mmCIF file of C-alpha atoms in Angstrom:
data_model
loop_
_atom_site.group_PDB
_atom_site.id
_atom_site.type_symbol
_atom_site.label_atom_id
_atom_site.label_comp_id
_atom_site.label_asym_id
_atom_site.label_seq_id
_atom_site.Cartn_x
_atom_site.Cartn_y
_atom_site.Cartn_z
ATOM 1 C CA UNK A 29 7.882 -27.090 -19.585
ATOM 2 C CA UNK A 30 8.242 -26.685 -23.225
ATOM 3 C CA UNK A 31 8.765 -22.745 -22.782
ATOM 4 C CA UNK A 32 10.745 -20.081 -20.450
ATOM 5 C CA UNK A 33 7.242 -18.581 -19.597
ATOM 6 C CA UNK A 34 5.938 -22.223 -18.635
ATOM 7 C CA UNK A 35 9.176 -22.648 -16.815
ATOM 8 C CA UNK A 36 9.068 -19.524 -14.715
ATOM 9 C CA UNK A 37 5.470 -19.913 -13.823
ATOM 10 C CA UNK A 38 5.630 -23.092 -12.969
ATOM 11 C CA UNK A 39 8.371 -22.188 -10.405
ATOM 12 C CA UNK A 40 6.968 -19.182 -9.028
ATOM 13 C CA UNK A 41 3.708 -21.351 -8.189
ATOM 14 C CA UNK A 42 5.165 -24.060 -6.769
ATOM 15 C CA UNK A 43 7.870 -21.921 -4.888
ATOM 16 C CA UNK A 44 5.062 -19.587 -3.411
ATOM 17 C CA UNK A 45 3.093 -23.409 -2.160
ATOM 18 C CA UNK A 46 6.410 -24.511 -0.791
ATOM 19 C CA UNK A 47 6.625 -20.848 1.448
ATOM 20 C CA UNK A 48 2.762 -21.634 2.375
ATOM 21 C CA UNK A 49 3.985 -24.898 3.801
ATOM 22 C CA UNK A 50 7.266 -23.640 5.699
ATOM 23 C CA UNK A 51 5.198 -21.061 6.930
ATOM 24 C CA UNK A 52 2.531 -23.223 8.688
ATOM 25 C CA UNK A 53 5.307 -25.898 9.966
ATOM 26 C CA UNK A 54 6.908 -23.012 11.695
ATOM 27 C CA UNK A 55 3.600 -21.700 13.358
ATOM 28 C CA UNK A 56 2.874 -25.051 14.405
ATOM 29 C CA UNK A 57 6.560 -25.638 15.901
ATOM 30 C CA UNK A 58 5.156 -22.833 18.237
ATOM 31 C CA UNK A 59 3.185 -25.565 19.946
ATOM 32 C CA UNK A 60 6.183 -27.108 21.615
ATOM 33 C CA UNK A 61 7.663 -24.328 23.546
ATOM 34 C CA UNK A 62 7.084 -24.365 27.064
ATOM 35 C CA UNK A 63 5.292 -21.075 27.902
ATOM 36 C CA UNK A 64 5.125 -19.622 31.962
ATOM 37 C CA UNK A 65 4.527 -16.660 32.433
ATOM 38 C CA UNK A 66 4.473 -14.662 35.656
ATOM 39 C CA UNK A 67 3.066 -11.399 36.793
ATOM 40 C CA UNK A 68 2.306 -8.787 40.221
ATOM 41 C CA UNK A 69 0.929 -5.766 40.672
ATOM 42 C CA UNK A 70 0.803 -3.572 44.046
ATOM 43 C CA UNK A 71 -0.865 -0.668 44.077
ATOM 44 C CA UNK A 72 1.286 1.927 45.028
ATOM 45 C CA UNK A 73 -1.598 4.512 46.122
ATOM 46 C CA UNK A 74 -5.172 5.741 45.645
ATOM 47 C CA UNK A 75 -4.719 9.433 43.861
ATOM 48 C CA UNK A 76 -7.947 10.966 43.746
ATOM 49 C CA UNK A 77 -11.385 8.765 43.626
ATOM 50 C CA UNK A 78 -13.616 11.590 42.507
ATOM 51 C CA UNK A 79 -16.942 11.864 40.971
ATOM 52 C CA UNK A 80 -17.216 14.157 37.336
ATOM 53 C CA UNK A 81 -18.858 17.016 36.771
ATOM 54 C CA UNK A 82 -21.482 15.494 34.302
ATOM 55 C CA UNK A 83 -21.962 12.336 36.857
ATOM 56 C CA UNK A 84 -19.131 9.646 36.489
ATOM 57 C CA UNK A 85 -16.942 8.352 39.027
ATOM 58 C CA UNK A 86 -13.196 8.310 38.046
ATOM 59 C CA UNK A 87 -10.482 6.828 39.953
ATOM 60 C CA UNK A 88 -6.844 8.148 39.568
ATOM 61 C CA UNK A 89 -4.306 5.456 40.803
ATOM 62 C CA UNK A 90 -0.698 4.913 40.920
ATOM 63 C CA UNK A 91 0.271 0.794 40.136
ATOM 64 C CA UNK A 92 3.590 -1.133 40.333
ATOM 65 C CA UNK A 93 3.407 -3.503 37.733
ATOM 66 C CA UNK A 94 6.659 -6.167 37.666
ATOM 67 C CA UNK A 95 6.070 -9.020 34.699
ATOM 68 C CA UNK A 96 8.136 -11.972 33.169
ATOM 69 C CA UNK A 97 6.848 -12.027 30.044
ATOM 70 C CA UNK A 98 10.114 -13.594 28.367
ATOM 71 C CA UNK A 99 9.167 -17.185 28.088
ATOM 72 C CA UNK A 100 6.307 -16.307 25.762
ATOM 73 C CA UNK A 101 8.764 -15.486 22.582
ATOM 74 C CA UNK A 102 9.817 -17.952 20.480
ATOM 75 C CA UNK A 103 11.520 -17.617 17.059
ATOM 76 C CA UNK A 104 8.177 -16.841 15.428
ATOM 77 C CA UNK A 105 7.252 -13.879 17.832
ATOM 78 C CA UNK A 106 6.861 -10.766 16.402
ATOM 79 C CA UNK A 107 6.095 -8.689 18.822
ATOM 80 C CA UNK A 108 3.894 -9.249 22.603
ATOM 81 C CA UNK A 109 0.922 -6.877 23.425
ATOM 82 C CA UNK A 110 0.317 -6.616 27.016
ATOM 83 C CA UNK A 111 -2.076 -4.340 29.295
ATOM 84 C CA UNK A 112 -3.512 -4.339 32.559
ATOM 85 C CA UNK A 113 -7.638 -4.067 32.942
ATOM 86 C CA UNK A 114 -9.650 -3.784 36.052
ATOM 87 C CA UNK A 115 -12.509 -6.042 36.108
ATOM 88 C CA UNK A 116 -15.246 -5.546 38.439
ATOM 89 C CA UNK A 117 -19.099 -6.060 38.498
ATOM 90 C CA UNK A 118 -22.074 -3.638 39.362
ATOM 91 C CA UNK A 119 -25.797 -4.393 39.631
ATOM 92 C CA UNK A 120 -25.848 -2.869 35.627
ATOM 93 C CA UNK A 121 -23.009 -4.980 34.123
ATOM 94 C CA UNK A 122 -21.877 -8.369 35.330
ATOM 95 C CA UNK A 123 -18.572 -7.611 33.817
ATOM 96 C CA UNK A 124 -16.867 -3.857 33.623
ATOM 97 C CA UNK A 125 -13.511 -3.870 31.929
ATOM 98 C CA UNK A 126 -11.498 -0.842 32.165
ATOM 99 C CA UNK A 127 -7.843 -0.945 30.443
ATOM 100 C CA UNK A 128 -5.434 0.857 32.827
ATOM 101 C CA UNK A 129 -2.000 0.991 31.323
ATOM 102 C CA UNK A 130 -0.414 -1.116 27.924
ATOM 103 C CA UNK A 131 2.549 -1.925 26.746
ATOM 104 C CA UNK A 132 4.217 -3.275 23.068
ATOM 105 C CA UNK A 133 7.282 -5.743 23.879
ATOM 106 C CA UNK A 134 9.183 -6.112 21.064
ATOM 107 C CA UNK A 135 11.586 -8.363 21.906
ATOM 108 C CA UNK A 136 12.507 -10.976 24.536
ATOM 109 C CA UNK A 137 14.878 -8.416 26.461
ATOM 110 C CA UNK A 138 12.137 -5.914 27.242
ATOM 111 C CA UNK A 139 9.834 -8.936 28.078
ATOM 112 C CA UNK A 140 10.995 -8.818 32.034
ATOM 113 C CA UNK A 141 10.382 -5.501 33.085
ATOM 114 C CA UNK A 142 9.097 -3.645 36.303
ATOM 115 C CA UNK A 143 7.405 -0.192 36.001
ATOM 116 C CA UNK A 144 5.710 2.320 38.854
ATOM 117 C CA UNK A 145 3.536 4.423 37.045
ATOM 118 C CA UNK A 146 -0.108 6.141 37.215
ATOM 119 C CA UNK A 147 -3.248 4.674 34.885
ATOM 120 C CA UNK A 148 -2.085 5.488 31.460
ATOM 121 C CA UNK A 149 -5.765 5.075 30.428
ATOM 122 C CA UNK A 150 -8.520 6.977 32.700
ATOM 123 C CA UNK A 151 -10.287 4.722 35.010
ATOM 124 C CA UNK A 152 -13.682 5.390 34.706
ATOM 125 C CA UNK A 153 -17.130 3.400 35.361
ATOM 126 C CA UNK A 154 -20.328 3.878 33.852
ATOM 127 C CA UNK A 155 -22.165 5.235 37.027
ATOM 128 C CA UNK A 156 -21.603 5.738 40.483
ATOM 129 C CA UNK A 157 -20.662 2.139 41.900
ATOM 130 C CA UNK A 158 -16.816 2.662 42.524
ATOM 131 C CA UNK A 159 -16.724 3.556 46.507
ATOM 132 C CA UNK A 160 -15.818 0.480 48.384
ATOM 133 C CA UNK A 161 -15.123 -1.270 45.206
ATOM 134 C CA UNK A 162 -13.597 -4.837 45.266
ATOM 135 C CA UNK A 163 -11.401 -5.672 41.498
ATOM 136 C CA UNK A 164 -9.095 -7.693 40.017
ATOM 137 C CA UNK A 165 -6.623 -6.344 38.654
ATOM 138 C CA UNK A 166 -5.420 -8.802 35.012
ATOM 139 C CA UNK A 167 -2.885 -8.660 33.292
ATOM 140 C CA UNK A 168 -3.766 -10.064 29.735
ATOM 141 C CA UNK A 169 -1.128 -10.381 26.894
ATOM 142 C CA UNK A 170 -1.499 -11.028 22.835
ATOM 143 C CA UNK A 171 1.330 -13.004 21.393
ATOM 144 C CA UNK A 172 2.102 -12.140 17.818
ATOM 145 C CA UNK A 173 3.518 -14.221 15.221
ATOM 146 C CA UNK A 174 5.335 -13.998 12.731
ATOM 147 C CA UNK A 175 3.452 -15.887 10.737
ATOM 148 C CA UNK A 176 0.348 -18.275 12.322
ATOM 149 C CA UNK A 177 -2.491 -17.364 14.505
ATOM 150 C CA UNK A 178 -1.696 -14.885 17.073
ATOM 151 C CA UNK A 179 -3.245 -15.736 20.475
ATOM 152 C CA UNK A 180 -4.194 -14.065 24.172
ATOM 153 C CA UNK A 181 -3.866 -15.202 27.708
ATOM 154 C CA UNK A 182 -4.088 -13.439 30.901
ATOM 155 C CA UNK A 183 -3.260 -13.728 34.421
ATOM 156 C CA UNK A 184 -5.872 -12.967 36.902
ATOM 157 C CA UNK A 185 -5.338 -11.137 40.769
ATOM 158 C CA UNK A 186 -7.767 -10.188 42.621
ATOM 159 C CA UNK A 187 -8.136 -8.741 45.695
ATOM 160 C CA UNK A 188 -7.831 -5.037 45.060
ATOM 161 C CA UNK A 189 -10.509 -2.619 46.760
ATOM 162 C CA UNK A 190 -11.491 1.435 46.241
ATOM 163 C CA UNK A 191 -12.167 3.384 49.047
ATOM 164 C CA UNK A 192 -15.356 4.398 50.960
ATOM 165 C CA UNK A 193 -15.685 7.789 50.472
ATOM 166 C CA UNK A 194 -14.450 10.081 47.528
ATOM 167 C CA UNK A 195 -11.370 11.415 48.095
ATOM 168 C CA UNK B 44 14.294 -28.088 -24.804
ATOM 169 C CA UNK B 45 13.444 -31.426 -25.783
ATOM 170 C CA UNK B 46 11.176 -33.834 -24.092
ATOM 171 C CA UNK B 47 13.662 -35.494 -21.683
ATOM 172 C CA UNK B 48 14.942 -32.488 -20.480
ATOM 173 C CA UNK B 49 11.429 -31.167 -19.655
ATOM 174 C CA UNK B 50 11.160 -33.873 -17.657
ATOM 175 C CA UNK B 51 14.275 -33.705 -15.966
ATOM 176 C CA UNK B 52 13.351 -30.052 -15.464
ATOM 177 C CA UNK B 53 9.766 -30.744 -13.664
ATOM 178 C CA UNK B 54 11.832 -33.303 -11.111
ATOM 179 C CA UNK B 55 14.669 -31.073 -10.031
ATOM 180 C CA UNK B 56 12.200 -27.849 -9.575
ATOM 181 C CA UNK B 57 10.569 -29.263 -7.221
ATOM 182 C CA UNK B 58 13.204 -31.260 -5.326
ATOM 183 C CA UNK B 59 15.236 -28.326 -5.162
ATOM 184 C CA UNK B 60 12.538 -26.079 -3.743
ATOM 185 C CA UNK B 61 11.007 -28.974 -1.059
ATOM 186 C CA UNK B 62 15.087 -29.847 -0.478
ATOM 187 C CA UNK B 63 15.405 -25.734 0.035
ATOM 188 C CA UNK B 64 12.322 -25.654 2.374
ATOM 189 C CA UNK B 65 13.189 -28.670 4.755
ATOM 190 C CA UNK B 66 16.606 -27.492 5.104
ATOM 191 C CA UNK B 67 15.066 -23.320 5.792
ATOM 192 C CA UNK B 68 13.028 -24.812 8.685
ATOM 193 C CA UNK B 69 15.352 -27.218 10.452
ATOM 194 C CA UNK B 70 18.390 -24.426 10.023
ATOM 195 C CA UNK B 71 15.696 -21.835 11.246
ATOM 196 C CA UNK B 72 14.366 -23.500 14.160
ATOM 197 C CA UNK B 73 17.575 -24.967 15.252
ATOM 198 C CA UNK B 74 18.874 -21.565 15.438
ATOM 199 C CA UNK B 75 15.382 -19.785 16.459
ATOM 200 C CA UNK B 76 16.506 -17.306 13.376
ATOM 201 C CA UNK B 77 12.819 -16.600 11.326
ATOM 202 C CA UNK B 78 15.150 -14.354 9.406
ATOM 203 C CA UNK B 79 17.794 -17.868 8.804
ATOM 204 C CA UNK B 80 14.867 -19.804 7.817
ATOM 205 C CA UNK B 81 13.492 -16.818 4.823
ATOM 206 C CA UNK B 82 16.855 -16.189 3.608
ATOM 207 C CA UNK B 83 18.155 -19.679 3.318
ATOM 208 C CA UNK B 84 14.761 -20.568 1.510
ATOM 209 C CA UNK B 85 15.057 -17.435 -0.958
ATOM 210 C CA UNK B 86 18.327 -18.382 -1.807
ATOM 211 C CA UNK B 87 16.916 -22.127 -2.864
ATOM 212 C CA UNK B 88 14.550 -20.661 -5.171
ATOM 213 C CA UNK B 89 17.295 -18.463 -6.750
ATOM 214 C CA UNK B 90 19.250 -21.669 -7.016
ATOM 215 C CA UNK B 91 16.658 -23.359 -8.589
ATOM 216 C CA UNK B 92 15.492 -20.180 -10.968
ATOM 217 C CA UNK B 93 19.034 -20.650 -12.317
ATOM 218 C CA UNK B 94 19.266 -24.185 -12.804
ATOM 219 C CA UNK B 95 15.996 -25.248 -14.566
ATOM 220 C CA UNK B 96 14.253 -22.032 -15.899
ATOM 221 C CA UNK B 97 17.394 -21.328 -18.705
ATOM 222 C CA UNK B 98 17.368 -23.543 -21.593
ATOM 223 C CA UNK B 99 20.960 -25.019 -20.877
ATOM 224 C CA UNK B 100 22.378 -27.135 -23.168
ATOM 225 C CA UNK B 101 22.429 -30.127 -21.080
ATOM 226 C CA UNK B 102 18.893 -30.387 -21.838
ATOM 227 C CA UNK B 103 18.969 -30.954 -25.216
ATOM 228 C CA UNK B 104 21.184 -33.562 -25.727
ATOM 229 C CA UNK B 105 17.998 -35.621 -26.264
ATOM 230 C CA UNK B 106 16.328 -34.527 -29.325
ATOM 231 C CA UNK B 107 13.664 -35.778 -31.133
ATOM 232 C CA UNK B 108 14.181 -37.425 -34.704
ATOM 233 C CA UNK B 109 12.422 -35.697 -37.242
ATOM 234 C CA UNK B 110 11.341 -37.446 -40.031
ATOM 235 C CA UNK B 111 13.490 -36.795 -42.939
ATOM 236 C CA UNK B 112 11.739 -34.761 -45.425
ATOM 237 C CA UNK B 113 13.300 -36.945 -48.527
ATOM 238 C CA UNK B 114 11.322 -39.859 -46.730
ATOM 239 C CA UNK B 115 8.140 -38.068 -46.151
ATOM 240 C CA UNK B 116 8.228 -37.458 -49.781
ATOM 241 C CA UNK B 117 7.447 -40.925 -50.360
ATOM 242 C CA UNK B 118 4.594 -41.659 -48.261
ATOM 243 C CA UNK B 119 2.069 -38.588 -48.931
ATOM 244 C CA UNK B 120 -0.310 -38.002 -46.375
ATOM 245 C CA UNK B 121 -3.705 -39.672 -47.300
ATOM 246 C CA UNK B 122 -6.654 -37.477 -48.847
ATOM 247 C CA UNK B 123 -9.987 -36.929 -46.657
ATOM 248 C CA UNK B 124 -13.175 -37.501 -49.302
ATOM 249 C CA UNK B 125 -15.951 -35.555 -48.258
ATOM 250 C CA UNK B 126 -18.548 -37.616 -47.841
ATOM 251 C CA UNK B 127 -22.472 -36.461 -48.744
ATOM 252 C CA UNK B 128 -24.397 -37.596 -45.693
ATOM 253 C CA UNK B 129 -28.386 -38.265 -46.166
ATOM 254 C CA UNK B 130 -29.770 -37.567 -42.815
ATOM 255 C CA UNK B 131 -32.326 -39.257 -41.618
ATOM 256 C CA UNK B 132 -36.046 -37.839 -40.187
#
């Protein structure tokens, strides 16, 4: 400590430690808020279920999608990724996962929210295995911090079913 | 600044920045403010910048005695004989 240089480092270091540790105390102090969540979607109505030119089938839907999303922020949310998927399986994949429609909440007042809207993302499947379908439709989210780990949850419905024919 | 006050300086650094922190996150989290907790911390380390990194007078009033150069006349320092040393095989 015998010099201004000494001094300043020695402060900057320990200072920079010290913003390390308040950091990590408030990502942990995430662990005691009481998180519940709650999610529905109806769909609203089959558009087209259609097979593409060069062999895919593609399904065109319209979804009502009402969440409550507000009890995931805390004071160390930055912002909450959310987006609906449809899962389904076929004799080629045990698990298809095909992102429908996503959101970015960026605070706690846009975190309760109802929306009617068509697939924001196409709905397509690697094949022909879509008529007569049976899905769930799941909601997963991504909290992220502030500072700390950032981690994902989802709500699963199931339920949902595709037509027959094409349409 | 003289030994004592280096001393002094050490302690209050870092009770002033751990006092700064513990005070950011209760103050933060009691008022779910992130933004509470960052500014009340950076305003602790500009505290403390200002308090220990200047060389305030208050640290000095310690200083060491230096030997008085009338009485250092009297004892010279010893000589150092070089010494021939036969090494062994």
């Amino acid at each position: 400590m015998h010099s201004f240089g000494y001094r300043a480092n020695a402060l900057l270091t320990f200072s920079v430690t010290a913003l390390a540790f308040i950091c990590a105390i408030a990502s942990f102090s995430d662990k005691f808020s009481n998180q519940n969540p709650s999610a529905e979607i109806q769909i609203l109505n089959i558009n087209r279920l259609k097979k593409q030119s060069y062999g895919n089938d593609e399904v065109s839907l319209t979804l009502d999608i009402s969440a409550d999303l507000q009890s995931l922020f805390t004071w160390n949310t930055k912002q909450v990724f959310a987006f609906v998927a449809a899962e389904y399986e076929t004799s080629k994949n045990s698990l298809n996962q095909v992102s429908l429609w996503d959101v970015i909440i960026p605070d706690k007042e846009h975190a309760k929210f109802r929306i009617q809207t068509s697939n924001k993302y196409r709905f397509i499947d690697q094949g022909h295995n879509l008529r007569g379908r049976e899905f769930n439709l799941t909601l997963h989210w991504h909290v992220m911090p502030k500072t700390g780990k950032m981690f994902a949850d989802k709500i699963v419905m199931p339920g949902y079913s595709l037509p027959d024919a094409y349409k | 600044m003289d030994w004592q006050g280096q001393k002094v300086v050490e302690q209050l650094m870092q009770i002033l920045l751990v006092i700064s922190g513990v005070v950011a996150v209760v103050v933060g989290y009691a008022t779910e403010s992130f933004r509470a907790m960052m500014l009340i911390y950076a305003g602790g380390v500009v505290l403390a910048t200002l308090i220990t990194v200047p060389n305030w007078p208050f640290y000095n009033h310690h200083p060491l005695k230096w030997l008085d150069p009338s009485e250092a006349e009297k004892h010279p320092k010893p000589q150092v004989v070089a010494k021939k040393r036969f090494s062994k095989k």
